[in-house]
Amino acid sequence: HGRQPSTARQGANVAKITLEYFYFLYYRQRSCWPCCLSPTDKDMITTFTLLLAAAVSISVATTLLETLPVGPIAPTVIPAKPHPNWDWSRIPTSYHGAVKDREFSDTEVERLAKYQMITIEKWYTPCASKGPTQSGPTCGVESKIEGLFKKTRALAPNQTTNMYWNSMLDFSFYTAHQGMLDLEERGVHAFLRDETGKVISLCNDGDVYCNITTFDWTSPEVRALWIETVMNATATGLVDGIFADHSAVEDINIGTDRNGQMPNQLCNGVAGKGRACYNFTDTFKASFNSWHMWVTNYTQDVLSRSTGGPVIQGPMATMNGVLPMSTGYAVNYCDFDAIRRAQTTSDFVVIEARGECIPSEKCLAAYLAAAEPFTYVHCTYNGDDLLTSTEFPEMNKPLGAPLGPATEIRSGVWSRKFASGTLVEWDNTKQTGTVTWGSITL
């Protein structure tokens, strides 16, 4: 798939080659092979291996840190465009969600594999959904998400897979949270602190999770850790992109005019019992907000040049609509005009057009009349009945590439044909349409 190994994976390869060379020199000098080594010799080599691995790990982290920019204000990054999986052979669909109290069953995995792009939410499996007191880093939800992707990829090798990876909230049930703790142990202020030095602690999702720390984007070490987490995930070959919730593109920043925040405040988004607001200086606000925007732009550029995956809610991919929320508009797959407007006037390359997980015929007509590559019929579902709540007969019908854009055949009525012989008509005045499915085998 043209994926590039992360710095950590490259470091592991360096360690392997270095060790092999060490063995070669050591055995040549002694004129002895491993079967002849004494226990003392083997212990010495084991010790050397552990020391080298530790040295390489430190070197890898240092190398990434040294390659990233620093300064009070982040530089501008214009990312390369993402290019996720796209196939006209069936209706292009995408999914976002997860079950909370278990893993997906084999039949559910088969259903998920039919989506061209999937994002798995942070609360996948019992340990990740535990709240309001969160599980710790040993939960390792990243590996659980990767394990699911391994199953869907076995059925759909070209599927684009995205891991939920919040751009603000340092959920403790990610392995990466241990890295944040380690930075704090070393004296690095990894957790966001307000102007008094108090560590920020917020609630999220209507107080489902509480006592959540926040990434301090002014810290170069935090930026390196966050990016390295993405690079390590993609290095498995199982993850293509991320869902960067609470991004700067979503207007989630210090002082944003939303959620009752004052100009220099950051508050949790839901006015529940755990709501709190924190104050910051003008200088810190400017630095934090600029680096928050930078990290998603930089990560999108890295992914576009490696896996092709998106940073959803980042600079070029959206699920909720055209952002920022203060001036944007929702993109529903049943809205012919909104789809076309988003595709032609926004900066987004990847658009997950939301709607019901089981679309009506008229909504499919609106979508098929308007859609261009990387605009998906999108389903968000977190319930326990994936199959009956998301399956619909049209998802298995051959479609084929459009023979051209929709044409206005009479005032307000648009028509579009596809390679399978499928004919779509959309009446934009009456807001209704039809899909006549073709019989051509693709």
PDB file of C-alpha atoms in Angstrom, residues 20-210:
ATOM      1  CA  GLU A  20      23.376  -8.746  13.624  1.00  0.00           C
ATOM      2  CA  TYR A  21      26.648  -6.934  12.983  1.00  0.00           C
ATOM      3  CA  PHE A  22      27.571  -7.199  16.662  1.00  0.00           C
ATOM      4  CA  TYR A  23      26.935 -10.954  16.594  1.00  0.00           C
ATOM      5  CA  PHE A  24      29.042 -11.283  13.450  1.00  0.00           C
ATOM      6  CA  LEU A  25      32.040  -9.494  14.980  1.00  0.00           C
ATOM      7  CA  TYR A  26      31.696 -11.248  18.310  1.00  0.00           C
ATOM      8  CA  TYR A  27      31.474 -14.754  16.875  1.00  0.00           C
ATOM      9  CA  ARG A  28      34.234 -14.165  14.330  1.00  0.00           C
ATOM     10  CA  GLN A  29      36.543 -12.978  17.070  1.00  0.00           C
ATOM     11  CA  ARG A  30      35.831 -16.038  19.197  1.00  0.00           C
ATOM     12  CA  SER A  31      35.608 -18.463  16.225  1.00  0.00           C
ATOM     13  CA  CYS A  32      32.433 -19.755  17.827  1.00  0.00           C
ATOM     14  CA  TRP A  33      28.735 -20.055  16.900  1.00  0.00           C
ATOM     15  CA  PRO A  34      25.743 -19.564  19.200  1.00  0.00           C
ATOM     16  CA  CYS A  35      25.457 -23.265  19.963  1.00  0.00           C
ATOM     17  CA  CYS A  36      28.917 -23.123  21.515  1.00  0.00           C
ATOM     18  CA  LEU A  37      28.341 -20.067  23.709  1.00  0.00           C
ATOM     19  CA  SER A  38      28.539 -20.409  27.462  1.00  0.00           C
ATOM     20  CA  PRO A  39      25.703 -19.093  29.670  1.00  0.00           C
ATOM     21  CA  THR A  40      27.941 -16.166  30.596  1.00  0.00           C
ATOM     22  CA  ASP A  41      28.394 -15.281  26.911  1.00  0.00           C
ATOM     23  CA  LYS A  42      24.657 -15.448  26.296  1.00  0.00           C
ATOM     24  CA  ASP A  43      23.933 -13.276  29.328  1.00  0.00           C
ATOM     25  CA  MET A  44      26.413 -10.705  28.072  1.00  0.00           C
ATOM     26  CA  ILE A  45      24.758 -10.551  24.653  1.00  0.00           C
ATOM     27  CA  THR A  46      21.282 -10.367  26.213  1.00  0.00           C
ATOM     28  CA  THR A  47      22.418  -7.438  28.351  1.00  0.00           C
ATOM     29  CA  PHE A  48      23.919  -5.757  25.300  1.00  0.00           C
ATOM     30  CA  THR A  49      20.655  -6.277  23.400  1.00  0.00           C
ATOM     31  CA  LEU A  50      18.603  -4.623  26.134  1.00  0.00           C
ATOM     32  CA  LEU A  51      20.993  -1.704  26.405  1.00  0.00           C
ATOM     33  CA  LEU A  52      21.009  -1.215  22.639  1.00  0.00           C
ATOM     34  CA  ALA A  53      17.209  -1.354  22.464  1.00  0.00           C
ATOM     35  CA  ALA A  54      16.950   1.307  25.165  1.00  0.00           C
ATOM     36  CA  ALA A  55      19.526   3.458  23.391  1.00  0.00           C
ATOM     37  CA  VAL A  56      17.726   3.124  20.055  1.00  0.00           C
ATOM     38  CA  SER A  57      14.372   4.002  21.693  1.00  0.00           C
ATOM     39  CA  ILE A  58      15.815   7.175  23.182  1.00  0.00           C
ATOM     40  CA  SER A  59      17.511   7.981  19.863  1.00  0.00           C
ATOM     41  CA  VAL A  60      14.266   7.492  17.924  1.00  0.00           C
ATOM     42  CA  ALA A  61      12.312   9.848  20.211  1.00  0.00           C
ATOM     43  CA  THR A  62      15.120  12.383  20.098  1.00  0.00           C
ATOM     44  CA  THR A  63      15.373  12.149  16.298  1.00  0.00           C
ATOM     45  CA  LEU A  64      11.678  12.903  15.784  1.00  0.00           C
ATOM     46  CA  LEU A  65      11.814  15.733  18.293  1.00  0.00           C
ATOM     47  CA  GLU A  66      14.826  17.222  16.521  1.00  0.00           C
ATOM     48  CA  THR A  67      13.103  17.134  13.117  1.00  0.00           C
ATOM     49  CA  LEU A  68       9.995  19.023  14.193  1.00  0.00           C
ATOM     50  CA  PRO A  69       9.806  22.831  14.239  1.00  0.00           C
ATOM     51  CA  VAL A  70       9.854  24.805  17.478  1.00  0.00           C
ATOM     52  CA  GLY A  71       9.070  28.347  18.521  1.00  0.00           C
ATOM     53  CA  PRO A  72       6.317  30.365  20.155  1.00  0.00           C
ATOM     54  CA  ILE A  73       4.127  30.364  17.022  1.00  0.00           C
ATOM     55  CA  ALA A  74       3.759  27.379  14.701  1.00  0.00           C
ATOM     56  CA  PRO A  75       4.733  27.630  11.035  1.00  0.00           C
ATOM     57  CA  THR A  76       2.105  27.293   8.340  1.00  0.00           C
ATOM     58  CA  VAL A  77       1.682  23.830   6.833  1.00  0.00           C
ATOM     59  CA  ILE A  78      -0.281  23.250   3.630  1.00  0.00           C
ATOM     60  CA  PRO A  79      -0.845  19.483   3.541  1.00  0.00           C
ATOM     61  CA  ALA A  80      -0.813  17.237   0.520  1.00  0.00           C
ATOM     62  CA  LYS A  81      -4.275  15.890  -0.289  1.00  0.00           C
ATOM     63  CA  PRO A  82      -5.412  12.601   1.240  1.00  0.00           C
ATOM     64  CA  HIS A  83      -6.544   9.803  -1.072  1.00  0.00           C
ATOM     65  CA  PRO A  84      -8.485   7.169   0.876  1.00  0.00           C
ATOM     66  CA  ASN A  85     -10.122   4.094  -0.608  1.00  0.00           C
ATOM     67  CA  TRP A  86     -12.717   4.971  -3.215  1.00  0.00           C
ATOM     68  CA  ASP A  87     -14.647   2.558  -5.439  1.00  0.00           C
ATOM     69  CA  TRP A  88     -17.720   3.212  -7.566  1.00  0.00           C
ATOM     70  CA  SER A  89     -18.508  -0.514  -7.943  1.00  0.00           C
ATOM     71  CA  ARG A  90     -20.949  -0.195  -5.019  1.00  0.00           C
ATOM     72  CA  ILE A  91     -22.405   2.803  -3.194  1.00  0.00           C
ATOM     73  CA  PRO A  92     -19.380   4.425  -1.479  1.00  0.00           C
ATOM     74  CA  THR A  93     -20.093   4.250   2.246  1.00  0.00           C
ATOM     75  CA  SER A  94     -18.230   5.054   5.465  1.00  0.00           C
ATOM     76  CA  TYR A  95     -18.782   4.275   9.139  1.00  0.00           C
ATOM     77  CA  HIS A  96     -17.910   5.777  12.522  1.00  0.00           C
ATOM     78  CA  GLY A  97     -18.662   4.110  15.835  1.00  0.00           C
ATOM     79  CA  ALA A  98     -18.021   1.138  18.125  1.00  0.00           C
ATOM     80  CA  VAL A  99     -19.644  -1.259  20.549  1.00  0.00           C
ATOM     81  CA  LYS A 100     -18.775  -0.597  24.164  1.00  0.00           C
ATOM     82  CA  ASP A 101     -19.292  -3.750  26.206  1.00  0.00           C
ATOM     83  CA  ARG A 102     -17.618  -6.304  23.935  1.00  0.00           C
ATOM     84  CA  GLU A 103     -15.726  -6.784  20.667  1.00  0.00           C
ATOM     85  CA  PHE A 104     -17.477  -6.925  17.310  1.00  0.00           C
ATOM     86  CA  SER A 105     -18.636 -10.418  16.348  1.00  0.00           C
ATOM     87  CA  ASP A 106     -17.495 -12.160  13.160  1.00  0.00           C
ATOM     88  CA  THR A 107     -20.772 -11.344  11.391  1.00  0.00           C
ATOM     89  CA  GLU A 108     -20.431  -7.706  12.457  1.00  0.00           C
ATOM     90  CA  VAL A 109     -16.872  -7.671  11.145  1.00  0.00           C
ATOM     91  CA  GLU A 110     -18.221  -8.896   7.805  1.00  0.00           C
ATOM     92  CA  ARG A 111     -20.667  -5.977   7.809  1.00  0.00           C
ATOM     93  CA  LEU A 112     -17.958  -3.460   8.706  1.00  0.00           C
ATOM     94  CA  ALA A 113     -15.765  -4.796   5.884  1.00  0.00           C
ATOM     95  CA  LYS A 114     -18.363  -3.620   3.359  1.00  0.00           C
ATOM     96  CA  TYR A 115     -17.708   0.011   4.222  1.00  0.00           C
ATOM     97  CA  GLN A 116     -15.006   1.597   2.086  1.00  0.00           C
ATOM     98  CA  MET A 117     -13.775   3.606   5.075  1.00  0.00           C
ATOM     99  CA  ILE A 118     -14.287   3.033   8.801  1.00  0.00           C
ATOM    100  CA  THR A 119     -13.413   4.929  11.966  1.00  0.00           C
ATOM    101  CA  ILE A 120     -13.529   3.155  15.303  1.00  0.00           C
ATOM    102  CA  GLU A 121     -14.469   5.252  18.319  1.00  0.00           C
ATOM    103  CA  LYS A 122     -12.399   5.536  21.481  1.00  0.00           C
ATOM    104  CA  TRP A 123     -14.858   3.558  23.632  1.00  0.00           C
ATOM    105  CA  TYR A 124     -14.356   0.252  21.811  1.00  0.00           C
ATOM    106  CA  THR A 125     -14.414  -2.682  24.305  1.00  0.00           C
ATOM    107  CA  PRO A 126     -15.248  -2.605  28.038  1.00  0.00           C
ATOM    108  CA  CYS A 127     -11.982  -1.189  29.367  1.00  0.00           C
ATOM    109  CA  ALA A 128     -12.088   1.787  26.988  1.00  0.00           C
ATOM    110  CA  SER A 129     -15.742   2.568  27.719  1.00  0.00           C
ATOM    111  CA  LYS A 130     -15.324   2.553  31.497  1.00  0.00           C
ATOM    112  CA  GLY A 131     -16.296   5.857  33.084  1.00  0.00           C
ATOM    113  CA  PRO A 132     -16.555   8.407  34.509  1.00  0.00           C
ATOM    114  CA  THR A 133     -13.313   7.137  36.076  1.00  0.00           C
ATOM    115  CA  GLN A 134     -11.270   6.048  33.080  1.00  0.00           C
ATOM    116  CA  SER A 135      -9.188   2.905  32.712  1.00  0.00           C
ATOM    117  CA  GLY A 136      -5.424   3.326  32.699  1.00  0.00           C
ATOM    118  CA  PRO A 137      -2.861   2.972  29.887  1.00  0.00           C
ATOM    119  CA  THR A 138      -2.775  -0.832  30.228  1.00  0.00           C
ATOM    120  CA  CYS A 139      -6.175  -0.876  28.496  1.00  0.00           C
ATOM    121  CA  GLY A 140      -4.296   0.022  25.321  1.00  0.00           C
ATOM    122  CA  VAL A 141      -7.345   0.782  23.196  1.00  0.00           C
ATOM    123  CA  GLU A 142      -5.067   1.467  20.213  1.00  0.00           C
ATOM    124  CA  SER A 143      -4.147  -2.224  19.988  1.00  0.00           C
ATOM    125  CA  LYS A 144      -7.804  -3.246  20.288  1.00  0.00           C
ATOM    126  CA  ILE A 145      -8.736  -0.983  17.389  1.00  0.00           C
ATOM    127  CA  GLU A 146      -5.812  -2.328  15.360  1.00  0.00           C
ATOM    128  CA  GLY A 147      -6.945  -5.882  16.127  1.00  0.00           C
ATOM    129  CA  LEU A 148     -10.364  -5.101  14.662  1.00  0.00           C
ATOM    130  CA  PHE A 149      -8.801  -3.555  11.572  1.00  0.00           C
ATOM    131  CA  LYS A 150      -6.759  -6.705  11.057  1.00  0.00           C
ATOM    132  CA  LYS A 151     -10.033  -8.629  10.773  1.00  0.00           C
ATOM    133  CA  THR A 152     -11.785  -6.192   8.431  1.00  0.00           C
ATOM    134  CA  ARG A 153      -8.675  -5.865   6.259  1.00  0.00           C
ATOM    135  CA  ALA A 154      -8.573  -9.660   5.849  1.00  0.00           C
ATOM    136  CA  LEU A 155     -11.957  -9.338   4.118  1.00  0.00           C
ATOM    137  CA  ALA A 156     -11.438  -5.929   2.485  1.00  0.00           C
ATOM    138  CA  PRO A 157      -7.700  -5.300   1.876  1.00  0.00           C
ATOM    139  CA  ASN A 158      -8.287  -1.862   0.346  1.00  0.00           C
ATOM    140  CA  GLN A 159     -10.481  -0.522   3.139  1.00  0.00           C
ATOM    141  CA  THR A 160      -9.321   2.770   4.669  1.00  0.00           C
ATOM    142  CA  THR A 161      -9.099   2.433   8.446  1.00  0.00           C
ATOM    143  CA  ASN A 162      -9.048   5.356  10.888  1.00  0.00           C
ATOM    144  CA  MET A 163      -8.291   5.349  14.614  1.00  0.00           C
ATOM    145  CA  TYR A 164     -10.005   7.801  16.945  1.00  0.00           C
ATOM    146  CA  TRP A 165      -7.206  10.012  18.298  1.00  0.00           C
ATOM    147  CA  ASN A 166      -8.373  13.149  20.083  1.00  0.00           C
ATOM    148  CA  SER A 167      -6.398  16.311  19.398  1.00  0.00           C
ATOM    149  CA  MET A 168      -7.113  17.856  22.799  1.00  0.00           C
ATOM    150  CA  LEU A 169      -8.071  15.260  25.390  1.00  0.00           C
ATOM    151  CA  ASP A 170      -5.441  12.856  26.732  1.00  0.00           C
ATOM    152  CA  PHE A 171      -7.710   9.892  27.511  1.00  0.00           C
ATOM    153  CA  SER A 172      -5.919   7.674  30.025  1.00  0.00           C
ATOM    154  CA  PHE A 173      -7.000   4.365  28.441  1.00  0.00           C
ATOM    155  CA  TYR A 174      -4.648   4.922  25.497  1.00  0.00           C
ATOM    156  CA  THR A 175      -1.147   3.479  25.772  1.00  0.00           C
ATOM    157  CA  ALA A 176       0.067   6.926  24.753  1.00  0.00           C
ATOM    158  CA  HIS A 177      -1.113   8.311  28.104  1.00  0.00           C
ATOM    159  CA  GLN A 178       1.794   6.477  29.716  1.00  0.00           C
ATOM    160  CA  GLY A 179       4.084   8.551  27.538  1.00  0.00           C
ATOM    161  CA  MET A 180       2.460  11.683  28.920  1.00  0.00           C
ATOM    162  CA  LEU A 181       2.994  10.441  32.466  1.00  0.00           C
ATOM    163  CA  ASP A 182       6.616   9.675  31.639  1.00  0.00           C
ATOM    164  CA  LEU A 183       7.142  13.205  30.311  1.00  0.00           C
ATOM    165  CA  GLU A 184       5.686  14.658  33.501  1.00  0.00           C
ATOM    166  CA  GLU A 185       7.972  12.383  35.530  1.00  0.00           C
ATOM    167  CA  ARG A 186      10.925  13.847  33.624  1.00  0.00           C
ATOM    168  CA  GLY A 187       9.838  17.375  34.519  1.00  0.00           C
ATOM    169  CA  VAL A 188       8.197  18.218  31.176  1.00  0.00           C
ATOM    170  CA  HIS A 189       4.855  20.000  31.499  1.00  0.00           C
ATOM    171  CA  ALA A 190       3.006  17.651  29.175  1.00  0.00           C
ATOM    172  CA  PHE A 191      -0.436  18.312  30.692  1.00  0.00           C
ATOM    173  CA  LEU A 192      -2.061  21.641  29.910  1.00  0.00           C
ATOM    174  CA  ARG A 193      -1.950  24.057  32.863  1.00  0.00           C
ATOM    175  CA  ASP A 194      -3.832  27.314  33.302  1.00  0.00           C
ATOM    176  CA  GLU A 195      -2.272  30.694  34.100  1.00  0.00           C
ATOM    177  CA  THR A 196      -1.997  29.754  37.784  1.00  0.00           C
ATOM    178  CA  GLY A 197      -0.165  26.512  37.016  1.00  0.00           C
ATOM    179  CA  LYS A 198      -3.136  24.269  37.776  1.00  0.00           C
ATOM    180  CA  VAL A 199      -3.388  21.106  35.636  1.00  0.00           C
ATOM    181  CA  ILE A 200      -6.519  21.154  33.479  1.00  0.00           C
ATOM    182  CA  SER A 201      -9.032  18.381  34.272  1.00  0.00           C
ATOM    183  CA  LEU A 202     -12.184  18.177  32.160  1.00  0.00           C
ATOM    184  CA  CYS A 203     -15.208  15.968  31.552  1.00  0.00           C
ATOM    185  CA  ASN A 204     -16.325  14.849  28.091  1.00  0.00           C
ATOM    186  CA  ASP A 205     -19.312  13.285  26.314  1.00  0.00           C
ATOM    187  CA  GLY A 206     -21.838  14.512  28.858  1.00  0.00           C
ATOM    188  CA  ASP A 207     -19.630  13.500  31.790  1.00  0.00           C
ATOM    189  CA  VAL A 208     -19.232   9.937  30.516  1.00  0.00           C
ATOM    190  CA  TYR A 209     -15.497  10.423  31.067  1.00  0.00           C
ATOM    191  CA  CYS A 210     -14.042  12.748  33.684  1.00  0.00           C
TER     192      CYS A 210
END
